[in-house]
Amino acid sequence: MNDWKKPGTPGAGTGALDGAHAQQISARLRQLYDTVQNEGIPDRFLDLLERLDEAEERSLKK
């Protein structure tokens, strides 16, 4: 199951990952980041940003 041990307990290591595990985590994080980055911005967020920009412009003109 999980062999992670709290520091200070018998058999606890430094908590450092070995190179292979670090590479796997890094690759999965990169994949997740790329997936999120390629997702489109929902129309309701774009509408909200546009309304906020318009409100800011109106407040600066006063």
GROMACS .gro file of C-alpha atoms in nm:
model
   62
    1MET     CA    1   0.000   0.000   0.000
    2ASN     CA    2   0.169   0.323   0.112
    3ASP     CA    3   0.524   0.295   0.246
    4TRP     CA    4   0.552   0.665   0.325
    5LYS     CA    5   0.656   0.707   0.688
    6LYS     CA    6   0.649   1.012   0.910
    7PRO     CA    7   0.993   1.159   0.979
    8GLY     CA    8   1.127   1.037   1.309
    9THR     CA    9   0.951   0.701   1.298
   10PRO     CA   10   1.154   0.383   1.271
   11GLY     CA   11   1.233   0.304   0.908
   12ALA     CA   12   1.153   0.657   0.790
   13GLY     CA   13   1.367   0.782   0.506
   14THR     CA   14   1.442   1.137   0.404
   15GLY     CA   15   1.114   1.166   0.214
   16ALA     CA   16   1.306   1.225  -0.108
   17LEU     CA   17   1.187   1.063  -0.426
   18ASP     CA   18   1.415   0.850  -0.633
   19GLY     CA   19   1.483   0.966  -0.987
   20ALA     CA   20   1.234   0.734  -1.156
   21HIS     CA   21   0.944   0.840  -0.933
   22ALA     CA   22   1.033   1.206  -0.968
   23GLN     CA   23   1.034   1.170  -1.349
   24GLN     CA   24   0.694   0.997  -1.346
   25ILE     CA   25   0.543   1.269  -1.129
   26SER     CA   26   0.699   1.539  -1.344
   27ALA     CA   27   0.566   1.382  -1.665
   28ARG     CA   28   0.215   1.347  -1.523
   29LEU     CA   29   0.214   1.706  -1.395
   30ARG     CA   30   0.330   1.829  -1.736
   31GLN     CA   31   0.053   1.628  -1.904
   32LEU     CA   32  -0.208   1.770  -1.666
   33TYR     CA   33  -0.081   2.125  -1.716
   34ASP     CA   34  -0.093   2.085  -2.095
   35THR     CA   35  -0.448   1.950  -2.077
   36VAL     CA   36  -0.568   2.241  -1.865
   37GLN     CA   37  -0.382   2.494  -2.078
   38ASN     CA   38  -0.550   2.364  -2.396
   39GLU     CA   39  -0.901   2.383  -2.251
   40GLY     CA   40  -1.110   2.669  -2.377
   41ILE     CA   41  -1.228   2.949  -2.154
   42PRO     CA   42  -1.604   2.918  -2.089
   43ASP     CA   43  -1.817   3.187  -2.254
   44ARG     CA   44  -1.958   3.299  -1.918
   45PHE     CA   45  -1.606   3.378  -1.793
   46LEU     CA   46  -1.527   3.570  -2.110
   47ASP     CA   47  -1.853   3.766  -2.070
   48LEU     CA   48  -1.768   3.841  -1.709
   49LEU     CA   49  -1.420   3.963  -1.801
   50GLU     CA   50  -1.566   4.186  -2.071
   51ARG     CA   51  -1.817   4.336  -1.828
   52LEU     CA   52  -1.540   4.396  -1.574
   53ASP     CA   53  -1.328   4.572  -1.838
   54GLU     CA   54  -1.624   4.791  -1.936
   55ALA     CA   55  -1.694   4.879  -1.573
   56GLU     CA   56  -1.330   4.966  -1.516
   57GLU     CA   57  -1.325   5.191  -1.825
   58ARG     CA   58  -1.643   5.370  -1.708
   59SER     CA   59  -1.496   5.428  -1.360
   60LEU     CA   60  -1.174   5.572  -1.506
   61LYS     CA   61  -1.369   5.819  -1.726
   62LYS     CA   62  -1.544   5.975  -1.424
   0.00000   0.00000   0.00000
